[in-house]
mmCIF file with all atom_site columns, C-alpha atoms in Angstrom:
data_model
loop_
_atom_site.group_PDB
_atom_site.id
_atom_site.type_symbol
_atom_site.label_atom_id
_atom_site.label_alt_id
_atom_site.label_comp_id
_atom_site.label_asym_id
_atom_site.label_entity_id
_atom_site.label_seq_id
_atom_site.pdbx_PDB_ins_code
_atom_site.Cartn_x
_atom_site.Cartn_y
_atom_site.Cartn_z
_atom_site.occupancy
_atom_site.B_iso_or_equiv
_atom_site.pdbx_formal_charge
_atom_site.auth_seq_id
_atom_site.auth_comp_id
_atom_site.auth_asym_id
_atom_site.auth_atom_id
_atom_site.pdbx_PDB_model_num
ATOM 1   C CA . MET A 1 1   ? 8.123   -42.911 -47.404 1.00 0.00 ? 832  MET A CA 1
ATOM 2   C CA . ARG A 1 2   ? 8.294   -39.248 -47.951 1.00 0.00 ? 833  ARG A CA 1
ATOM 3   C CA . ALA A 1 3   ? 6.203   -40.170 -51.238 1.00 0.00 ? 834  ALA A CA 1
ATOM 4   C CA . VAL A 1 4   ? 3.900   -41.987 -49.489 1.00 0.00 ? 835  VAL A CA 1
ATOM 5   C CA . LEU A 1 5   ? 3.640   -39.031 -46.264 1.00 0.00 ? 836  LEU A CA 1
ATOM 6   C CA . ILE A 1 6   ? 2.940   -35.934 -49.405 1.00 0.00 ? 837  ILE A CA 1
ATOM 7   C CA . ALA A 1 7   ? 0.218   -38.117 -50.584 1.00 0.00 ? 838  ALA A CA 1
ATOM 8   C CA . VAL A 1 8   ? -1.362  -38.686 -47.632 1.00 0.00 ? 839  VAL A CA 1
ATOM 9   C CA . ALA A 1 9   ? -1.488  -35.325 -46.832 1.00 0.00 ? 840  ALA A CA 1
ATOM 10  C CA . ALA A 1 10  ? -2.262  -34.000 -50.133 1.00 0.00 ? 841  ALA A CA 1
ATOM 11  C CA . ILE A 1 11  ? -5.390  -35.964 -49.929 1.00 0.00 ? 842  ILE A CA 1
ATOM 12  C CA . LEU A 1 12  ? -6.508  -34.909 -46.624 1.00 0.00 ? 843  LEU A CA 1
ATOM 13  C CA . LEU A 1 13  ? -5.957  -31.319 -47.238 1.00 0.00 ? 844  LEU A CA 1
ATOM 14  C CA . MET A 1 14  ? -8.064  -31.832 -50.848 1.00 0.00 ? 845  MET A CA 1
ATOM 15  C CA . THR A 1 15  ? -10.826 -33.300 -48.225 1.00 0.00 ? 846  THR A CA 1
ATOM 16  C CA . GLY A 1 16  ? -11.442 -29.736 -46.425 1.00 0.00 ? 847  GLY A CA 1
ATOM 17  C CA . CYS A 1 17  ? -11.368 -27.994 -49.555 1.00 0.00 ? 848  CYS A CA 1
ATOM 18  C CA . SER A 1 18  ? -15.033 -26.798 -51.199 1.00 0.00 ? 849  SER A CA 1
ATOM 19  C CA . ARG A 1 19  ? -16.235 -24.861 -53.556 1.00 0.00 ? 850  ARG A CA 1
ATOM 20  C CA . THR A 1 20  ? -18.654 -21.956 -52.718 1.00 0.00 ? 851  THR A CA 1
ATOM 21  C CA . SER A 1 21  ? -22.134 -23.270 -52.420 1.00 0.00 ? 852  SER A CA 1
ATOM 22  C CA . ALA A 1 22  ? -24.426 -22.161 -56.002 1.00 0.00 ? 853  ALA A CA 1
ATOM 23  C CA . VAL A 1 23  ? -27.170 -20.024 -53.051 1.00 0.00 ? 854  VAL A CA 1
ATOM 24  C CA . VAL A 1 24  ? -23.943 -18.108 -52.174 1.00 0.00 ? 855  VAL A CA 1
ATOM 25  C CA . ALA A 1 25  ? -22.465 -17.568 -55.447 1.00 0.00 ? 856  ALA A CA 1
ATOM 26  C CA . ARG A 1 26  ? -26.010 -16.006 -56.482 1.00 0.00 ? 857  ARG A CA 1
ATOM 27  C CA . ALA A 1 27  ? -26.441 -13.693 -53.259 1.00 0.00 ? 858  ALA A CA 1
ATOM 28  C CA . GLU A 1 28  ? -23.431 -11.975 -53.967 1.00 0.00 ? 859  GLU A CA 1
ATOM 29  C CA . GLN A 1 29  ? -23.710 -11.847 -57.591 1.00 0.00 ? 860  GLN A CA 1
ATOM 30  C CA . ALA A 1 30  ? -27.471 -10.179 -56.577 1.00 0.00 ? 861  ALA A CA 1
ATOM 31  C CA . GLY A 1 31  ? -25.516 -7.276  -53.968 1.00 0.00 ? 862  GLY A CA 1
ATOM 32  C CA . CYS A 1 32  ? -25.782 -9.544  -50.638 1.00 0.00 ? 863  CYS A CA 1
ATOM 33  C CA . LEU A 1 33  ? -22.346 -9.022  -48.614 1.00 0.00 ? 864  LEU A CA 1
ATOM 34  C CA . SER A 1 34  ? -20.948 -12.073 -46.178 1.00 0.00 ? 865  SER A CA 1
ATOM 35  C CA . VAL A 1 35  ? -23.780 -14.391 -47.306 1.00 0.00 ? 866  VAL A CA 1
ATOM 36  C CA . VAL A 1 36  ? -23.577 -17.950 -45.705 1.00 0.00 ? 867  VAL A CA 1
ATOM 37  C CA . ALA A 1 37  ? -25.893 -20.977 -46.321 1.00 0.00 ? 868  ALA A CA 1
ATOM 38  C CA . GLU A 1 38  ? -26.252 -24.542 -44.513 1.00 0.00 ? 869  GLU A CA 1
ATOM 39  C CA . TYR A 1 39  ? -28.565 -27.303 -44.164 1.00 0.00 ? 870  TYR A CA 1
ATOM 40  C CA . GLN A 1 40  ? -30.399 -28.045 -41.405 1.00 0.00 ? 871  GLN A CA 1
ATOM 41  C CA . ARG A 1 41  ? -31.696 -31.357 -40.582 1.00 0.00 ? 872  ARG A CA 1
ATOM 42  C CA . ASP A 1 42  ? -34.310 -32.153 -38.312 1.00 0.00 ? 873  ASP A CA 1
ATOM 43  C CA . ALA A 1 43  ? -36.489 -35.660 -38.083 1.00 0.00 ? 874  ALA A CA 1
ATOM 44  C CA . THR A 1 44  ? -39.292 -33.701 -40.545 1.00 0.00 ? 875  THR A CA 1
ATOM 45  C CA . ARG A 1 45  ? -37.588 -31.413 -42.393 1.00 0.00 ? 876  ARG A CA 1
ATOM 46  C CA . THR A 1 46  ? -34.903 -29.559 -43.710 1.00 0.00 ? 877  THR A CA 1
ATOM 47  C CA . VAL A 1 47  ? -34.284 -26.438 -44.021 1.00 0.00 ? 878  VAL A CA 1
ATOM 48  C CA . LEU A 1 48  ? -31.863 -23.991 -46.096 1.00 0.00 ? 879  LEU A CA 1
ATOM 49  C CA . SER A 1 49  ? -30.872 -21.542 -43.663 1.00 0.00 ? 880  SER A CA 1
ATOM 50  C CA . LEU A 1 50  ? -29.321 -18.206 -45.197 1.00 0.00 ? 881  LEU A CA 1
ATOM 51  C CA . SER A 1 51  ? -27.802 -15.062 -43.678 1.00 0.00 ? 882  SER A CA 1
ATOM 52  C CA . ALA A 1 52  ? -26.376 -12.151 -45.228 1.00 0.00 ? 883  ALA A CA 1
ATOM 53  C CA . ARG A 1 53  ? -24.607 -8.857  -43.517 1.00 0.00 ? 884  ARG A CA 1
ATOM 54  C CA . GLU A 1 54  ? -26.179 -6.867  -46.190 1.00 0.00 ? 885  GLU A CA 1
ATOM 55  C CA . CYS A 1 55  ? -27.925 -6.741  -49.256 1.00 0.00 ? 886  CYS A CA 1
ATOM 56  C CA . ARG A 1 56  ? -27.577 -3.296  -51.485 1.00 0.00 ? 887  ARG A CA 1
ATOM 57  C CA . ARG A 1 57  ? -30.064 -2.163  -54.309 1.00 0.00 ? 888  ARG A CA 1
ATOM 58  C CA . GLU A 1 58  ? -28.185 -3.078  -57.947 1.00 0.00 ? 889  GLU A CA 1
ATOM 59  C CA . GLY A 1 59  ? -26.905 0.427   -59.873 1.00 0.00 ? 890  GLY A CA 1
ATOM 60  C CA . ASP A 1 60  ? -27.229 2.493   -56.691 1.00 0.00 ? 891  ASP A CA 1
ATOM 61  C CA . ASP A 1 61  ? -25.468 0.973   -53.952 1.00 0.00 ? 892  ASP A CA 1
ATOM 62  C CA . ALA A 1 62  ? -28.336 1.584   -50.940 1.00 0.00 ? 893  ALA A CA 1
ATOM 63  C CA . LEU A 1 63  ? -29.192 -0.632  -48.612 1.00 0.00 ? 894  LEU A CA 1
ATOM 64  C CA . LEU A 1 64  ? -32.454 -2.432  -48.777 1.00 0.00 ? 895  LEU A CA 1
ATOM 65  C CA . PRO A 1 65  ? -35.181 -2.449  -46.676 1.00 0.00 ? 896  PRO A CA 1
ATOM 66  C CA . ALA A 1 66  ? -35.304 -5.684  -44.731 1.00 0.00 ? 897  ALA A CA 1
ATOM 67  C CA . ALA A 1 67  ? -38.419 -7.214  -46.473 1.00 0.00 ? 898  ALA A CA 1
ATOM 68  C CA . ASP A 1 68  ? -36.920 -6.416  -49.767 1.00 0.00 ? 899  ASP A CA 1
ATOM 69  C CA . ALA A 1 69  ? -33.535 -8.270  -48.450 1.00 0.00 ? 900  ALA A CA 1
ATOM 70  C CA . LEU A 1 70  ? -35.421 -10.768 -47.041 1.00 0.00 ? 901  LEU A CA 1
ATOM 71  C CA . ASP A 1 71  ? -36.744 -11.428 -50.026 1.00 0.00 ? 902  ASP A CA 1
ATOM 72  C CA . VAL A 1 72  ? -34.106 -11.720 -52.205 1.00 0.00 ? 903  VAL A CA 1
ATOM 73  C CA . LEU A 1 73  ? -32.437 -13.550 -50.232 1.00 0.00 ? 904  LEU A CA 1
ATOM 74  C CA . GLN A 1 74  ? -35.149 -16.236 -49.810 1.00 0.00 ? 905  GLN A CA 1
ATOM 75  C CA . ARG A 1 75  ? -36.063 -15.686 -53.908 1.00 0.00 ? 906  ARG A CA 1
ATOM 76  C CA . LEU A 1 76  ? -32.005 -16.919 -55.097 1.00 0.00 ? 907  LEU A CA 1
ATOM 77  C CA . ALA A 1 77  ? -32.261 -19.563 -52.747 1.00 0.00 ? 908  ALA A CA 1
ATOM 78  C CA . TRP A 1 78  ? -35.515 -21.066 -54.130 1.00 0.00 ? 909  TRP A CA 1
ATOM 79  C CA . GLN A 1 79  ? -34.301 -20.576 -58.053 1.00 0.00 ? 910  GLN A CA 1
ATOM 80  C CA . ALA A 1 80  ? -30.626 -21.968 -57.777 1.00 0.00 ? 911  ALA A CA 1
ATOM 81  C CA . ARG A 1 81  ? -28.996 -25.218 -57.955 1.00 0.00 ? 912  ARG A CA 1
ATOM 82  C CA . ALA A 1 82  ? -28.931 -26.536 -54.434 1.00 0.00 ? 913  ALA A CA 1
ATOM 83  C CA . ALA A 1 83  ? -29.748 -29.445 -52.673 1.00 0.00 ? 914  ALA A CA 1
ATOM 84  C CA . PRO A 1 84  ? -33.864 -30.715 -51.377 1.00 0.00 ? 915  PRO A CA 1
ATOM 85  C CA . PHE A 1 85  ? -35.252 -28.267 -48.835 1.00 0.00 ? 916  PHE A CA 1
ATOM 86  C CA . ASP A 1 86  ? -38.549 -28.371 -47.247 1.00 0.00 ? 917  ASP A CA 1
ATOM 87  C CA . THR A 1 87  ? -37.940 -24.297 -45.495 1.00 0.00 ? 918  THR A CA 1
ATOM 88  C CA . ILE A 1 88  ? -35.938 -21.177 -46.222 1.00 0.00 ? 919  ILE A CA 1
ATOM 89  C CA . TYR A 1 89  ? -34.678 -19.489 -43.421 1.00 0.00 ? 920  TYR A CA 1
ATOM 90  C CA . ALA A 1 90  ? -33.345 -15.970 -44.091 1.00 0.00 ? 921  ALA A CA 1
ATOM 91  C CA . THR A 1 91  ? -31.134 -13.611 -41.658 1.00 0.00 ? 922  THR A CA 1
ATOM 92  C CA . VAL A 1 92  ? -30.231 -10.191 -42.766 1.00 0.00 ? 923  VAL A CA 1
ATOM 93  C CA . TYR A 1 93  ? -28.065 -8.261  -40.011 1.00 0.00 ? 924  TYR A CA 1
ATOM 94  C CA . ARG A 1 94  ? -28.306 -4.185  -41.734 1.00 0.00 ? 925  ARG A CA 1
ATOM 95  C CA . VAL A 1 95  ? -30.673 -2.914  -43.789 1.00 0.00 ? 926  VAL A CA 1
ATOM 96  C CA . ALA A 1 96  ? -32.443 0.044   -44.815 1.00 0.00 ? 927  ALA A CA 1
ATOM 97  C CA . GLU A 1 97  ? -34.249 0.455   -42.436 1.00 0.00 ? 928  GLU A CA 1
ATOM 98  C CA . ALA A 1 98  ? -31.174 1.501   -39.223 1.00 0.00 ? 929  ALA A CA 1
ATOM 99  C CA . PRO A 1 99  ? -27.924 1.597   -41.578 1.00 0.00 ? 930  PRO A CA 1
ATOM 100 C CA . ASP A 1 100 ? -26.095 1.824   -38.156 1.00 0.00 ? 931  ASP A CA 1
ATOM 101 C CA . VAL A 1 101 ? -27.371 -0.672  -36.413 1.00 0.00 ? 932  VAL A CA 1
ATOM 102 C CA . LEU A 1 102 ? -26.603 -4.294  -36.895 1.00 0.00 ? 933  LEU A CA 1
ATOM 103 C CA . ARG A 1 103 ? -29.848 -6.318  -35.607 1.00 0.00 ? 934  ARG A CA 1
ATOM 104 C CA . SER A 1 104 ? -31.188 -9.085  -37.326 1.00 0.00 ? 935  SER A CA 1
ATOM 105 C CA . SER A 1 105 ? -34.330 -9.006  -39.565 1.00 0.00 ? 936  SER A CA 1
ATOM 106 C CA . ALA A 1 106 ? -35.363 -12.951 -40.570 1.00 0.00 ? 937  ALA A CA 1
ATOM 107 C CA . VAL A 1 107 ? -38.070 -14.642 -42.243 1.00 0.00 ? 938  VAL A CA 1
ATOM 108 C CA . GLU A 1 108 ? -38.785 -18.250 -42.244 1.00 0.00 ? 939  GLU A CA 1
ATOM 109 C CA . THR A 1 109 ? -40.513 -19.763 -45.883 1.00 0.00 ? 940  THR A CA 1
ATOM 110 C CA . ASP A 1 110 ? -42.317 -23.493 -46.415 1.00 0.00 ? 941  ASP A CA 1
ATOM 111 C CA . ARG A 1 111 ? -42.109 -25.081 -49.669 1.00 0.00 ? 942  ARG A CA 1
ATOM 112 C CA . ALA A 1 112 ? -45.704 -24.237 -50.316 1.00 0.00 ? 943  ALA A CA 1
ATOM 113 C CA . THR A 1 113 ? -45.562 -19.923 -49.514 1.00 0.00 ? 944  THR A CA 1
ATOM 114 C CA . ALA A 1 114 ? -42.132 -20.044 -51.926 1.00 0.00 ? 945  ALA A CA 1
ATOM 115 C CA . THR A 1 115 ? -44.568 -22.123 -54.564 1.00 0.00 ? 946  THR A CA 1
ATOM 116 C CA . SER A 1 116 ? -47.472 -19.250 -54.417 1.00 0.00 ? 947  SER A CA 1
ATOM 117 C CA . ARG A 1 117 ? -44.543 -16.351 -54.614 1.00 0.00 ? 948  ARG A CA 1
ATOM 118 C CA . TRP A 1 118 ? -41.985 -17.626 -56.876 1.00 0.00 ? 949  TRP A CA 1
ATOM 119 C CA . GLY A 1 119 ? -43.546 -20.190 -58.778 1.00 0.00 ? 950  GLY A CA 1
ATOM 120 C CA . SER A 1 120 ? -42.446 -23.891 -58.846 1.00 0.00 ? 951  SER A CA 1
ATOM 121 C CA . ARG A 1 121 ? -39.262 -25.257 -57.845 1.00 0.00 ? 952  ARG A CA 1
ATOM 122 C CA . SER A 1 122 ? -37.708 -27.088 -60.861 1.00 0.00 ? 953  SER A CA 1
ATOM 123 C CA . ALA A 1 123 ? -36.794 -30.958 -61.138 1.00 0.00 ? 954  ALA A CA 1
ATOM 124 C CA . ASP A 1 124 ? -33.543 -29.757 -62.125 1.00 0.00 ? 955  ASP A CA 1
ATOM 125 C CA . LEU A 1 125 ? -32.552 -27.243 -59.793 1.00 0.00 ? 956  LEU A CA 1
ATOM 126 C CA . ALA A 1 126 ? -32.532 -30.527 -57.156 1.00 0.00 ? 957  ALA A CA 1
ATOM 127 C CA . SER A 1 127 ? -28.726 -31.271 -57.141 1.00 0.00 ? 958  SER A CA 1
ATOM 128 C CA . ASP A 1 128 ? -30.002 -34.273 -54.803 1.00 0.00 ? 959  ASP A CA 1
ATOM 129 C CA . SER A 1 129 ? -26.795 -34.525 -52.462 1.00 0.00 ? 960  SER A CA 1
ATOM 130 C CA . TRP A 1 130 ? -28.713 -36.004 -49.957 1.00 0.00 ? 961  TRP A CA 1
ATOM 131 C CA . PRO A 1 131 ? -30.962 -38.846 -51.092 1.00 0.00 ? 962  PRO A CA 1
ATOM 132 C CA . ALA A 1 132 ? -33.765 -39.522 -49.503 1.00 0.00 ? 963  ALA A CA 1
ATOM 133 C CA . GLY A 1 133 ? -32.892 -42.941 -47.190 1.00 0.00 ? 964  GLY A CA 1
ATOM 134 C CA . ARG A 1 134 ? -29.334 -42.298 -46.092 1.00 0.00 ? 965  ARG A CA 1
ATOM 135 C CA . SER A 1 135 ? -27.614 -41.795 -43.398 1.00 0.00 ? 966  SER A CA 1
ATOM 136 C CA . ASP A 1 136 ? -24.872 -39.447 -42.329 1.00 0.00 ? 967  ASP A CA 1
ATOM 137 C CA . ILE A 1 137 ? -22.862 -42.574 -41.843 1.00 0.00 ? 968  ILE A CA 1
ATOM 138 C CA . ARG A 1 138 ? -20.288 -41.675 -45.139 1.00 0.00 ? 969  ARG A CA 1
ATOM 139 C CA . TRP A 1 139 ? -19.748 -38.283 -42.924 1.00 0.00 ? 970  TRP A CA 1
ATOM 140 C CA . VAL A 1 140 ? -18.923 -39.859 -40.123 1.00 0.00 ? 971  VAL A CA 1
ATOM 141 C CA . LEU A 1 141 ? -16.495 -42.540 -42.468 1.00 0.00 ? 972  LEU A CA 1
ATOM 142 C CA . LEU A 1 142 ? -14.790 -39.564 -44.629 1.00 0.00 ? 973  LEU A CA 1
ATOM 143 C CA . PHE A 1 143 ? -14.073 -37.552 -40.764 1.00 0.00 ? 974  PHE A CA 1
ATOM 144 C CA . GLY A 1 144 ? -12.911 -40.854 -39.158 1.00 0.00 ? 975  GLY A CA 1
ATOM 145 C CA . ALA A 1 145 ? -10.412 -41.876 -42.693 1.00 0.00 ? 976  ALA A CA 1
ATOM 146 C CA . ALA A 1 146 ? -9.272  -37.992 -42.169 1.00 0.00 ? 977  ALA A CA 1
ATOM 147 C CA . ALA A 1 147 ? -8.547  -38.119 -38.621 1.00 0.00 ? 978  ALA A CA 1
ATOM 148 C CA . VAL A 1 148 ? -7.201  -41.562 -39.237 1.00 0.00 ? 979  VAL A CA 1
ATOM 149 C CA . GLY A 1 149 ? -4.737  -39.975 -42.227 1.00 0.00 ? 980  GLY A CA 1
ATOM 150 C CA . TRP A 1 150 ? -3.825  -37.249 -39.548 1.00 0.00 ? 981  TRP A CA 1
ATOM 151 C CA . LEU A 1 151 ? -2.802  -39.833 -37.237 1.00 0.00 ? 982  LEU A CA 1
ATOM 152 C CA . VAL A 1 152 ? -0.384  -41.572 -39.820 1.00 0.00 ? 983  VAL A CA 1
ATOM 153 C CA . VAL A 1 153 ? 1.860   -38.883 -40.538 1.00 0.00 ? 984  VAL A CA 1
ATOM 154 C CA . MET A 1 154 ? 2.117   -37.505 -37.496 1.00 0.00 ? 985  MET A CA 1
ATOM 155 C CA . VAL A 1 155 ? 3.427   -41.140 -35.911 1.00 0.00 ? 986  VAL A CA 1
ATOM 156 C CA . ALA A 1 156 ? 5.863   -40.920 -39.288 1.00 0.00 ? 987  ALA A CA 1
ATOM 157 C CA . VAL A 1 157 ? 6.971   -37.528 -38.201 1.00 0.00 ? 988  VAL A CA 1
ATOM 158 C CA . PHE A 1 158 ? 7.355   -38.627 -34.619 1.00 0.00 ? 989  PHE A CA 1
ATOM 159 C CA . LYS A 1 159 ? 9.218   -41.394 -35.621 1.00 0.00 ? 990  LYS A CA 1
ATOM 160 C CA . GLU A 1 160 ? 11.424  -39.429 -38.120 1.00 0.00 ? 991  GLU A CA 1
ATOM 161 C CA . VAL A 1 161 ? 12.196  -36.905 -35.287 1.00 0.00 ? 992  VAL A CA 1
ATOM 162 C CA . ARG A 1 162 ? 13.347  -39.902 -33.105 1.00 0.00 ? 993  ARG A CA 1
ATOM 163 C CA . ALA A 1 163 ? 15.631  -41.405 -35.835 1.00 0.00 ? 994  ALA A CA 1
ATOM 164 C CA . GLY A 1 164 ? 17.082  -37.539 -36.412 1.00 0.00 ? 995  GLY A CA 1
ATOM 165 C CA . ARG A 1 165 ? 16.113  -37.011 -40.190 1.00 0.00 ? 996  ARG A CA 1
ATOM 166 C CA . ILE A 1 166 ? 14.049  -34.351 -38.588 1.00 0.00 ? 997  ILE A CA 1
ATOM 167 C CA . VAL A 1 167 ? 15.358  -31.700 -36.841 1.00 0.00 ? 998  VAL A CA 1
ATOM 168 C CA . ILE A 1 168 ? 12.858  -29.616 -35.023 1.00 0.00 ? 999  ILE A CA 1
ATOM 169 C CA . VAL A 1 169 ? 14.412  -25.610 -34.120 1.00 0.00 ? 1000 VAL A CA 1
ATOM 170 C CA . TYR A 1 170 ? 13.287  -23.986 -31.220 1.00 0.00 ? 1001 TYR A CA 1
ATOM 171 C CA . PHE A 1 171 ? 13.737  -19.699 -31.034 1.00 0.00 ? 1002 PHE A CA 1
ATOM 172 C CA . MET A 1 172 ? 13.248  -18.607 -27.827 1.00 0.00 ? 1003 MET A CA 1
ATOM 173 C CA . ARG A 1 173 ? 13.349  -14.789 -26.816 1.00 0.00 ? 1004 ARG A CA 1
#
């Protein structure tokens, strides 16, 4: 029983782990700090949202102006291996124009504008992790399986406590 519990717990813990996306890794290598990337979908488009606390110039470590920082974020996202997207929405919070103030500067760029600025996006870069025509059901099932797994673990621990094989010690001040 304990071996089963350990195996279930290991599987459940590993489902929550993932590598940093290629977009975030490229942006951090280029000098952007605290980069977060996520996909947002609505009925007609997929948006790759990027945000960074600040972006610094390589070499002299100076903060980039807002336009340059946003351009760096969007260009790196456009050139990174990622799931297909229609729009890039980038936000930077600390820029050279006001280095002591955290205020968001944001820009949204559609696929046509990105293609005209940085060239066409290679088909090799599109890691189609969200194929067209598929629903979100696999993620719902994964979450459901994780919830059921944790429930099984908790029930097993409760039974072990009731049987006296696990002792819970309370420390009170």
